[in-house]
Amino acid sequence: MMIAPVREDTTVTRLARRTNPWEMAVEQFNAAADKIKLSDNMREILGNCKRELTVNFPVKLSDGKVHVFTGHRVHHNVNRGPAKGGIRYHPDVTLDEVKALAMWMTWKCAMMGIPFGGGKGGVACDPKGERSGRPMTSRELENLTRRYTTEIEILIGPDRDVPAPDVNTTPQIMAWIMDTYSMHKGHTISSVVTGKPVALGGSLVRNEATALGIRMVIEQAARHLDMSLEDARVVIQGYGNAGAFAASLMHEIGARVIAVSDSRGGVVNTDGLDPSAIERHKRETGSVMDLKGADNLTNAELLEVPCDILIPAALEDQITATNAPRIQTKIIAEAANGPTTPEADRILHDKGVFVIPDILANAGGVTVSYFEWVQDLQSFFWDEAEIKRKLLAIMSRAFEDVVDLSERNHVDNRTAALMLAISRVAEATQMRGIYP
Ligand code: NAD
């Protein structure tokens, strides 16, 4: 059975009222810091980013014109190890967004027990031509990537800061970063970036790692809630690396993917969609919309389709105080970083929705990135079974830690995850002391 669209797209009004991601990250930090009674001095340190680099750099476009792009690379905290975090190419990239994403990376790495600090990067550009109507050519993307890499080279390096893919950045882009960095150093340095193609020292399982980790924690949540995943209705916002793999992996275990979307809009069929057919359709047409046998709907409508598991896998600020009261799901597994605002969190908690927060749900990506970095440094590569086994061990332990702390302290899962992560970073910071 297909269902009719429920209301008009509110994307435009939502963009106008967009929550500042950095303010949101700080609000989440403060809420968890209150719970663990973090000292004022430690709040001062952990509530700020350590380094913020903004670069404006020219790129020659294919029509001969030169455009100056603005990019950022931010380190939030590196007390537990080198900065780790993706690079985003998107028209809406701002310094505040990159700072928020860097802070979330600090907590995520600490939450998972991975020896990295938090970093993030981004360039304000429009690779798919979503705003300009003209997608960037491969040559333009390569030139932009090589110049941006050169501009941020004062920060990156295997022992200092290890970038990875994020929205609109791919294994090919990681390969260009690795090559540019290696050219400047005069020899091949694979471990400067993760998410590379396997032929260049990438890790098996890295492509699907984020979605695999999401499935692992959804399976744990289902056991915890005594809920069957067989035929469970799944809705996914965003059909890129995280979202598309999540659809296939959930379909693989017998769940029913009923609605998916990308930046243009979505499709729904409550009888279920076939991820391989969606994949084919998206490859041929550039979007999931107009899929045969499904109804189109907007991204705003998609989030309100009744389901058992909702996976936001696009951008920040999607589940807000406006739509949270209308969301009808048992589990939200946050593949995206920062999809839920603090106000929405409170509403969902009151409604009894089991939220698996971003710093736990999507941590499969950084965990396998960590494996890739370790394999590159050792020049010794692991097989698929070993990587999946190690990932499952880390995801399961983290899930149990969060649920246990949330139940003991009567707080929601996000606050519990942040309490755990912030305590670990605070402990490392305290033990290192303040230099000089
Ligand atoms: P991607 O570029 O591969 O895919 C993004 C998808 O979201 C695309 O299908 C795009 O069309 C869609 N999209 C963009 N704006 C949208 C909107 N307003 N509404 C609906 N869909 C929209 O990116 P990705 O790597 O899959 O990242 C998606 C999210 O997952 C981001 O928040 C990212 O930070 C997070 N994440 C990614 C990884 C990873 O390993 N790739 C790891 C952890 C977290």
Short mmCIF file of C-alpha atoms and ligand atoms in Angstrom, two decimals:
data_model
loop_
_atom_site.label_atom_id
_atom_site.label_comp_id
_atom_site.label_asym_id
_atom_site.label_seq_id
_atom_site.Cartn_x
_atom_site.Cartn_y
_atom_site.Cartn_z
CA MET A 1 0.00 0.00 0.00
CA MET A 2 1.26 3.48 -0.82
CA ILE A 3 0.51 6.47 1.37
CA ALA A 4 -0.24 9.98 0.26
CA PRO A 5 2.00 12.94 1.12
CA VAL A 6 0.93 14.52 4.42
CA ARG A 7 2.04 18.12 4.23
CA GLU A 8 3.98 20.60 2.18
CA ASP A 9 7.76 20.78 2.31
CA THR A 10 8.92 22.99 5.16
CA THR A 11 12.59 22.92 4.12
CA VAL A 12 12.64 26.61 3.28
CA THR A 13 11.21 27.76 6.61
CA ARG A 14 13.44 25.29 8.45
CA LEU A 15 16.55 26.64 6.74
CA ALA A 16 15.55 30.17 7.71
CA ARG A 17 15.35 29.16 11.37
CA ARG A 18 18.39 26.90 11.24
CA THR A 19 19.84 26.05 14.63
CA ASN A 20 23.47 27.09 14.97
CA PRO A 21 25.29 23.70 15.19
CA TRP A 22 28.06 25.03 17.43
CA GLU A 23 25.55 26.47 19.93
CA MET A 24 23.74 23.13 19.85
CA ALA A 25 26.96 21.17 20.50
CA VAL A 26 27.82 23.48 23.40
CA GLU A 27 24.31 23.11 24.87
CA GLN A 28 24.62 19.32 24.75
CA PHE A 29 28.09 19.56 26.31
CA ASN A 30 26.85 21.79 29.14
CA ALA A 31 23.92 19.47 29.93
CA ALA A 32 26.25 16.47 30.30
CA ALA A 33 28.90 18.56 32.10
CA ASP A 34 26.26 19.54 34.69
CA LYS A 35 25.45 15.88 35.28
CA ILE A 36 29.08 14.90 35.92
CA LYS A 37 29.70 18.12 37.89
CA LEU A 38 32.59 19.11 35.62
CA SER A 39 34.75 21.84 37.15
CA ASP A 40 34.60 25.38 35.73
CA ASN A 41 38.23 25.15 34.61
CA MET A 42 37.63 21.94 32.70
CA ARG A 43 34.48 23.42 31.13
CA GLU A 44 36.54 26.36 29.95
CA ILE A 45 39.00 24.03 28.22
CA LEU A 46 36.60 21.45 26.77
CA GLY A 47 33.96 24.00 25.79
CA ASN A 48 36.32 25.60 23.25
CA CYS A 49 38.12 24.45 20.11
CA LYS A 50 41.91 24.25 20.25
CA ARG A 51 42.63 25.35 16.67
CA GLU A 52 40.49 26.90 13.93
CA LEU A 53 42.07 27.40 10.53
CA THR A 54 40.15 29.20 7.76
CA VAL A 55 41.61 29.27 4.26
CA ASN A 56 40.51 31.18 1.15
CA PHE A 57 42.10 29.70 -1.93
CA PRO A 58 41.72 30.09 -5.71
CA VAL A 59 40.78 27.25 -8.05
CA LYS A 60 40.76 27.54 -11.83
CA LEU A 61 37.40 26.27 -13.15
CA SER A 62 36.94 24.47 -16.45
CA ASP A 63 35.57 27.62 -18.17
CA GLY A 64 38.84 29.42 -17.39
CA LYS A 65 37.39 31.54 -14.57
CA VAL A 66 39.00 31.57 -11.13
CA HIS A 67 36.86 31.12 -8.01
CA VAL A 68 38.08 31.66 -4.46
CA PHE A 69 36.70 28.93 -2.16
CA THR A 70 36.58 29.11 1.64
CA GLY A 71 37.53 26.05 3.68
CA HIS A 72 38.19 25.24 7.33
CA ARG A 73 40.04 22.68 9.40
CA VAL A 74 39.36 22.63 13.14
CA HIS A 75 40.87 20.69 16.05
CA HIS A 76 38.56 20.64 19.03
CA ASN A 77 40.72 18.63 21.43
CA VAL A 78 43.80 16.45 20.87
CA ASN A 79 44.64 15.39 24.40
CA ARG A 80 43.89 11.72 23.69
CA GLY A 81 45.71 11.51 20.34
CA PRO A 82 45.85 12.95 16.81
CA ALA A 83 42.77 14.80 15.58
CA LYS A 84 40.40 12.61 13.57
CA GLY A 85 37.47 13.77 11.50
CA GLY A 86 36.02 13.98 8.04
CA ILE A 87 36.08 16.65 5.36
CA ARG A 88 32.74 17.92 4.08
CA TYR A 89 32.08 19.55 0.71
CA HIS A 90 28.72 21.33 0.85
CA PRO A 91 27.32 24.81 0.07
CA ASP A 92 26.23 25.31 3.71
CA VAL A 93 29.63 24.60 5.32
CA THR A 94 30.46 27.27 7.93
CA LEU A 95 33.11 27.57 10.61
CA ASP A 96 30.49 26.99 13.32
CA GLU A 97 29.33 23.79 11.65
CA VAL A 98 32.90 22.50 11.38
CA LYS A 99 33.57 23.40 15.04
CA ALA A 100 30.48 21.47 16.16
CA LEU A 101 31.42 18.45 14.08
CA ALA A 102 34.97 18.58 15.53
CA MET A 103 33.63 18.67 19.09
CA TRP A 104 31.35 15.70 18.38
CA MET A 105 34.39 13.81 17.00
CA THR A 106 36.25 14.36 20.28
CA TRP A 107 33.36 12.81 22.20
CA LYS A 108 32.87 10.02 19.66
CA CYS A 109 36.50 8.86 19.77
CA ALA A 110 36.50 8.97 23.58
CA MET A 111 33.14 7.18 23.73
CA MET A 112 34.51 4.35 21.57
CA GLY A 113 37.85 4.21 23.41
CA ILE A 114 39.78 5.09 20.24
CA PRO A 115 43.06 7.00 20.76
CA PHE A 116 42.15 10.06 18.70
CA GLY A 117 41.08 13.60 19.41
CA GLY A 118 38.39 15.48 17.50
CA GLY A 119 38.83 17.35 14.25
CA LYS A 120 36.79 18.23 11.19
CA GLY A 121 37.15 20.06 7.91
CA GLY A 122 34.97 21.45 5.20
CA VAL A 123 34.88 23.53 2.06
CA ALA A 124 31.87 25.65 1.06
CA CYS A 125 31.28 24.42 -2.48
CA ASP A 126 28.56 22.76 -4.52
CA PRO A 127 29.98 19.53 -5.99
CA LYS A 128 26.62 18.19 -7.17
CA GLY A 129 25.34 21.53 -8.47
CA GLU A 130 22.40 21.42 -6.05
CA ARG A 131 22.35 25.23 -5.79
CA SER A 132 24.18 26.34 -8.92
CA GLY A 133 22.59 23.82 -11.29
CA ARG A 134 26.09 22.92 -12.54
CA PRO A 135 27.86 19.95 -10.94
CA MET A 136 31.61 20.42 -10.52
CA THR A 137 33.74 18.45 -12.97
CA SER A 138 36.12 15.78 -11.75
CA ARG A 139 39.08 18.01 -12.68
CA GLU A 140 37.63 20.94 -10.68
CA LEU A 141 37.10 18.69 -7.66
CA GLU A 142 40.63 17.35 -7.95
CA ASN A 143 42.10 20.87 -8.20
CA LEU A 144 40.00 22.06 -5.25
CA THR A 145 41.02 19.03 -3.17
CA ARG A 146 44.74 19.31 -3.92
CA ARG A 147 44.81 23.04 -3.17
CA TYR A 148 42.73 22.68 0.03
CA THR A 149 45.05 19.85 1.16
CA THR A 150 48.03 22.12 0.56
CA GLU A 151 46.41 24.96 2.52
CA ILE A 152 45.65 22.77 5.58
CA GLU A 153 48.93 20.84 5.40
CA ILE A 154 50.25 22.79 8.38
CA LEU A 155 47.73 20.84 10.49
CA ILE A 156 47.42 17.36 8.98
CA GLY A 157 49.73 14.34 9.23
CA PRO A 158 49.59 10.74 10.51
CA ASP A 159 50.63 11.81 14.03
CA ARG A 160 48.75 15.12 14.05
CA ASP A 161 45.44 15.02 12.22
CA VAL A 162 43.99 12.29 10.01
CA PRO A 163 41.05 13.36 7.77
CA ALA A 164 38.38 11.03 6.34
CA PRO A 165 35.30 11.19 4.08
CA ASP A 166 32.10 13.01 5.04
CA VAL A 167 29.26 14.51 3.01
CA ASN A 168 30.17 14.65 -0.71
CA THR A 169 33.74 13.42 -0.22
CA THR A 170 34.69 10.00 -1.58
CA PRO A 171 37.52 7.42 -1.58
CA GLN A 172 38.80 9.13 -4.79
CA ILE A 173 39.00 12.46 -2.94
CA MET A 174 40.86 10.75 -0.07
CA ALA A 175 43.28 9.33 -2.67
CA TRP A 176 43.98 12.88 -3.99
CA ILE A 177 44.60 14.12 -0.43
CA MET A 178 47.02 11.25 0.22
CA ASP A 179 48.79 11.83 -3.09
CA THR A 180 49.12 15.61 -2.59
CA TYR A 181 50.49 15.19 0.94
CA SER A 182 52.88 12.43 -0.22
CA MET A 183 54.12 14.53 -3.18
CA HIS A 184 55.04 17.36 -0.81
CA LYS A 185 56.87 15.02 1.58
CA GLY A 186 58.65 13.16 -1.21
CA HIS A 187 57.44 9.66 -0.34
CA THR A 188 54.17 7.74 0.04
CA ILE A 189 52.39 8.36 3.35
CA SER A 190 49.15 6.37 3.32
CA SER A 191 48.29 6.93 6.97
CA VAL A 192 47.63 10.69 6.51
CA VAL A 193 44.00 10.00 5.59
CA THR A 194 41.46 7.17 5.95
CA GLY A 195 38.59 6.05 3.72
CA LYS A 196 41.06 5.54 0.85
CA PRO A 197 40.53 2.98 -1.92
CA VAL A 198 41.80 -0.46 -0.83
CA ALA A 199 44.44 -0.34 -3.61
CA LEU A 200 46.09 2.63 -1.83
CA GLY A 201 46.15 1.25 1.70
CA GLY A 202 42.46 1.60 2.46
CA SER A 203 40.80 -0.91 4.77
CA LEU A 204 38.33 -3.58 3.80
CA VAL A 205 34.86 -2.80 5.25
CA ARG A 206 35.56 0.99 5.51
CA ASN A 207 32.97 1.90 2.83
CA GLU A 208 30.10 0.21 4.64
CA ALA A 209 31.54 0.62 8.17
CA THR A 210 29.27 3.47 9.30
CA ALA A 211 26.12 1.61 8.25
CA LEU A 212 27.39 -1.70 9.61
CA GLY A 213 27.98 -0.09 13.00
CA ILE A 214 24.47 1.39 12.85
CA ARG A 215 22.99 -2.03 12.17
CA MET A 216 24.98 -3.51 15.06
CA VAL A 217 23.60 -0.99 17.56
CA ILE A 218 20.06 -1.27 16.14
CA GLU A 219 20.26 -5.03 16.70
CA GLN A 220 21.38 -4.43 20.27
CA ALA A 221 18.64 -1.86 20.83
CA ALA A 222 16.03 -4.28 19.48
CA ARG A 223 17.22 -6.99 21.89
CA HIS A 224 17.16 -4.43 24.71
CA LEU A 225 13.59 -3.38 23.82
CA ASP A 226 12.51 -6.98 23.14
CA MET A 227 11.51 -6.00 19.64
CA SER A 228 11.79 -8.12 16.49
CA LEU A 229 13.60 -6.68 13.46
CA GLU A 230 11.90 -9.16 11.14
CA ASP A 231 9.64 -6.98 8.95
CA ALA A 232 10.35 -3.91 11.14
CA ARG A 233 9.56 -0.71 9.18
CA VAL A 234 12.64 1.40 8.45
CA VAL A 235 12.70 5.01 7.20
CA ILE A 236 16.00 6.54 6.06
CA GLN A 237 16.70 10.22 5.35
CA GLY A 238 19.76 10.68 3.10
CA TYR A 239 20.85 8.12 0.54
CA GLY A 240 24.62 8.51 0.41
CA ASN A 241 27.37 6.46 2.01
CA ALA A 242 25.68 6.05 5.40
CA GLY A 243 22.04 5.92 4.26
CA ALA A 244 22.30 3.67 1.20
CA PHE A 245 24.45 1.06 2.96
CA ALA A 246 22.09 1.20 5.96
CA ALA A 247 19.14 0.43 3.65
CA SER A 248 20.86 -2.61 2.11
CA LEU A 249 22.11 -3.91 5.46
CA MET A 250 18.72 -3.56 7.16
CA HIS A 251 17.01 -5.21 4.15
CA GLU A 252 19.56 -8.04 4.40
CA ILE A 253 18.35 -8.99 7.91
CA GLY A 254 14.67 -8.97 6.94
CA ALA A 255 13.64 -5.44 7.98
CA ARG A 256 11.31 -3.55 5.61
CA VAL A 257 12.71 -0.29 4.22
CA ILE A 258 9.55 1.72 3.52
CA ALA A 259 10.83 5.23 2.78
CA VAL A 260 14.12 6.83 1.73
CA SER A 261 15.18 10.28 0.55
CA ASP A 262 18.05 12.38 -0.75
CA SER A 263 18.53 16.13 -1.05
CA ARG A 264 15.82 16.42 -3.75
CA GLY A 265 13.11 14.52 -1.82
CA GLY A 266 12.01 10.99 -1.06
CA VAL A 267 9.87 7.99 -1.93
CA VAL A 268 7.58 5.83 0.17
CA ASN A 269 5.85 2.48 -0.17
CA THR A 270 4.67 0.92 3.08
CA ASP A 271 4.85 -2.55 1.48
CA GLY A 272 8.62 -2.09 1.26
CA LEU A 273 11.24 -0.84 -1.20
CA ASP A 274 14.03 -2.89 -2.74
CA PRO A 275 17.39 -1.16 -2.00
CA SER A 276 19.01 -2.58 -5.14
CA ALA A 277 16.20 -1.09 -7.27
CA ILE A 278 16.62 2.29 -5.47
CA GLU A 279 20.38 2.13 -6.07
CA ARG A 280 19.89 1.44 -9.78
CA HIS A 281 17.29 4.21 -10.11
CA LYS A 282 19.52 6.73 -8.30
CA ARG A 283 22.48 5.82 -10.50
CA GLU A 284 20.40 6.30 -13.65
CA THR A 285 18.46 9.46 -12.67
CA GLY A 286 20.60 11.11 -9.98
CA SER A 287 17.86 10.86 -7.32
CA VAL A 288 15.69 8.37 -5.45
CA MET A 289 12.60 10.36 -6.45
CA ASP A 290 10.11 9.02 -9.03
CA LEU A 291 11.03 5.42 -8.22
CA LYS A 292 8.58 3.05 -9.91
CA GLY A 293 6.03 1.59 -7.50
CA ALA A 294 6.50 4.29 -4.84
CA ASP A 295 5.00 7.70 -4.03
CA ASN A 296 7.14 10.82 -3.90
CA LEU A 297 7.24 12.80 -0.66
CA THR A 298 9.27 15.66 0.78
CA ASN A 299 12.04 15.31 3.34
CA ALA A 300 9.82 16.94 5.96
CA GLU A 301 7.05 14.39 5.27
CA LEU A 302 9.49 11.48 5.29
CA LEU A 303 10.52 12.10 8.89
CA GLU A 304 6.88 11.79 9.97
CA VAL A 305 6.09 8.49 8.21
CA PRO A 306 5.07 6.00 10.95
CA CYS A 307 7.83 3.41 11.35
CA ASP A 308 9.75 1.28 13.87
CA ILE A 309 13.25 2.59 13.09
CA LEU A 310 14.07 6.06 11.79
CA ILE A 311 17.59 6.62 10.47
CA PRO A 312 18.47 10.27 9.79
CA ALA A 313 21.53 9.97 7.51
CA ALA A 314 21.81 13.43 5.94
CA LEU A 315 22.63 16.64 7.80
CA GLU A 316 22.19 18.43 11.14
CA ASP A 317 19.02 20.06 12.45
CA GLN A 318 16.44 17.75 10.89
CA ILE A 319 14.49 16.60 13.98
CA THR A 320 13.42 19.76 15.76
CA ALA A 321 10.84 20.95 18.30
CA THR A 322 8.53 21.52 15.32
CA ASN A 323 8.38 17.97 13.96
CA ALA A 324 9.45 15.87 16.99
CA PRO A 325 5.88 15.72 18.40
CA ARG A 326 4.71 14.18 15.10
CA ILE A 327 7.50 11.61 14.75
CA GLN A 328 6.15 8.08 15.16
CA THR A 329 8.93 5.56 15.70
CA LYS A 330 10.32 3.27 18.40
CA ILE A 331 14.02 3.76 17.63
CA ILE A 332 15.98 6.65 16.12
CA ALA A 333 19.49 5.62 15.07
CA GLU A 334 21.44 8.76 14.20
CA ALA A 335 23.66 8.03 11.21
CA ALA A 336 24.05 11.77 10.61
CA ASN A 337 25.93 13.97 13.05
CA GLY A 338 23.73 16.36 14.97
CA PRO A 339 20.36 15.59 13.31
CA THR A 340 18.37 16.19 16.52
CA THR A 341 18.16 19.50 18.37
CA PRO A 342 18.26 19.58 22.19
CA GLU A 343 14.57 20.66 22.32
CA ALA A 344 13.59 17.74 20.11
CA ASP A 345 15.64 15.43 22.34
CA ARG A 346 13.51 16.36 25.34
CA ILE A 347 10.28 15.77 23.39
CA LEU A 348 11.47 12.37 22.10
CA HIS A 349 12.60 11.33 25.58
CA ASP A 350 9.16 12.18 27.01
CA LYS A 351 7.54 10.18 24.21
CA GLY A 352 9.69 7.15 25.09
CA VAL A 353 11.55 7.01 21.75
CA PHE A 354 14.82 5.06 22.10
CA VAL A 355 17.42 7.39 20.57
CA ILE A 356 20.82 5.92 19.68
CA PRO A 357 22.86 9.13 19.61
CA ASP A 358 25.18 10.04 16.74
CA ILE A 359 28.42 9.69 18.72
CA LEU A 360 27.51 6.04 19.30
CA ALA A 361 25.30 5.11 16.32
CA ASN A 362 27.59 6.30 13.52
CA ALA A 363 30.89 5.49 15.25
CA GLY A 364 31.45 2.39 13.08
CA GLY A 365 32.96 4.77 10.50
CA VAL A 366 35.64 6.23 12.73
CA THR A 367 36.30 2.84 14.31
CA VAL A 368 37.17 1.24 10.98
CA SER A 369 39.08 4.44 10.08
CA TYR A 370 41.12 3.75 13.21
CA PHE A 371 41.69 0.19 11.98
CA GLU A 372 42.78 1.60 8.60
CA TRP A 373 45.28 3.96 10.26
CA VAL A 374 46.70 1.12 12.40
CA GLN A 375 46.99 -1.17 9.34
CA ASP A 376 48.74 1.57 7.32
CA LEU A 377 51.21 2.28 10.13
CA GLN A 378 52.01 -1.43 10.43
CA SER A 379 51.85 -2.08 6.66
CA PHE A 380 49.99 -5.22 7.64
CA PHE A 381 46.41 -5.69 6.50
CA TRP A 382 43.57 -7.60 8.10
CA ASP A 383 40.86 -9.69 6.48
CA GLU A 384 37.17 -8.80 6.43
CA ALA A 385 36.17 -11.25 9.17
CA GLU A 386 38.77 -9.86 11.58
CA ILE A 387 37.68 -6.26 10.96
CA LYS A 388 33.99 -7.08 11.47
CA ARG A 389 34.74 -9.04 14.64
CA LYS A 390 36.80 -6.19 16.10
CA LEU A 391 34.13 -3.63 15.10
CA LEU A 392 31.36 -5.66 16.74
CA ALA A 393 33.35 -5.94 19.97
CA ILE A 394 33.87 -2.16 20.17
CA MET A 395 30.30 -1.20 19.15
CA SER A 396 28.73 -3.70 21.59
CA ARG A 397 30.80 -2.57 24.53
CA ALA A 398 30.05 1.08 23.81
CA PHE A 399 26.31 0.39 23.51
CA GLU A 400 26.26 -1.47 26.82
CA ASP A 401 28.25 1.30 28.55
CA VAL A 402 25.77 3.94 27.35
CA VAL A 403 22.58 2.06 28.21
CA ASP A 404 23.95 1.05 31.60
CA LEU A 405 24.91 4.65 32.48
CA SER A 406 21.61 6.00 31.17
CA GLU A 407 19.61 3.60 33.35
CA ARG A 408 21.74 4.19 36.45
CA ASN A 409 21.54 7.98 36.15
CA HIS A 410 17.99 8.26 34.73
CA VAL A 411 19.19 10.30 31.77
CA ASP A 412 18.62 9.87 28.04
CA ASN A 413 21.13 7.93 25.92
CA ARG A 414 22.75 11.06 24.45
CA THR A 415 23.42 12.57 27.86
CA ALA A 416 24.81 9.22 29.06
CA ALA A 417 27.10 8.90 26.03
CA LEU A 418 28.32 12.47 26.49
CA MET A 419 28.85 11.99 30.24
CA LEU A 420 31.04 8.99 29.54
CA ALA A 421 32.97 10.65 26.72
CA ILE A 422 33.50 13.98 28.48
CA SER A 423 34.72 12.22 31.64
CA ARG A 424 37.35 10.36 29.60
CA VAL A 425 38.58 13.50 27.83
CA ALA A 426 38.55 15.44 31.11
CA GLU A 427 40.60 12.69 32.79
CA ALA A 428 43.21 12.76 30.01
CA THR A 429 43.32 16.57 30.12
CA GLN A 430 43.63 16.61 33.90
CA MET A 431 46.48 14.08 33.90
CA ARG A 432 48.42 15.92 31.20
CA GLY A 433 48.05 19.23 33.04
CA ILE A 434 48.14 22.69 31.57
CA TYR A 435 51.37 23.52 29.71
CA PRO A 436 53.61 25.29 30.75
P1 NAD B 1 27.05 11.44 1.45
O1 NAD B 1 27.48 12.66 0.76
O2 NAD B 1 27.54 10.13 0.96
O3 NAD B 1 25.44 11.37 1.44
C1 NAD B 1 24.62 12.39 1.94
C2 NAD B 1 23.20 12.11 1.48
O4 NAD B 1 22.32 13.03 2.12
C3 NAD B 1 23.00 12.28 -0.01
O5 NAD B 1 22.11 11.28 -0.47
C4 NAD B 1 22.34 13.65 -0.11
O6 NAD B 1 21.54 13.78 -1.29
C5 NAD B 1 21.49 13.63 1.13
N1 NAD B 1 21.08 14.94 1.59
C6 NAD B 1 21.78 16.11 1.63
N2 NAD B 1 21.02 17.09 2.14
C7 NAD B 1 19.83 16.53 2.44
C8 NAD B 1 18.63 17.02 3.01
N3 NAD B 1 18.50 18.30 3.36
N4 NAD B 1 17.63 16.15 3.20
C9 NAD B 1 17.75 14.86 2.83
N5 NAD B 1 18.85 14.34 2.30
C10 NAD B 1 19.87 15.17 2.10
O7 NAD B 1 27.37 11.65 2.99
P2 NAD B 1 27.55 10.56 4.13
O8 NAD B 1 28.99 10.26 4.26
O9 NAD B 1 26.58 9.45 3.94
O10 NAD B 1 27.16 11.42 5.42
C11 NAD B 1 25.81 11.58 5.83
C12 NAD B 1 25.79 11.91 7.32
O11 NAD B 1 26.43 10.86 8.04
C13 NAD B 1 26.55 13.19 7.70
O12 NAD B 1 25.91 13.80 8.79
C14 NAD B 1 27.91 12.67 8.13
O13 NAD B 1 28.58 13.56 9.00
C15 NAD B 1 27.48 11.40 8.83
N6 NAD B 1 28.54 10.40 8.97
C16 NAD B 1 29.16 9.86 7.89
C17 NAD B 1 30.18 8.93 8.09
C18 NAD B 1 30.87 8.27 6.93
O14 NAD B 1 31.70 7.40 7.19
N7 NAD B 1 30.59 8.60 5.70
C19 NAD B 1 30.56 8.57 9.39
C20 NAD B 1 29.88 9.12 10.46
C21 NAD B 1 28.88 10.04 10.25
#
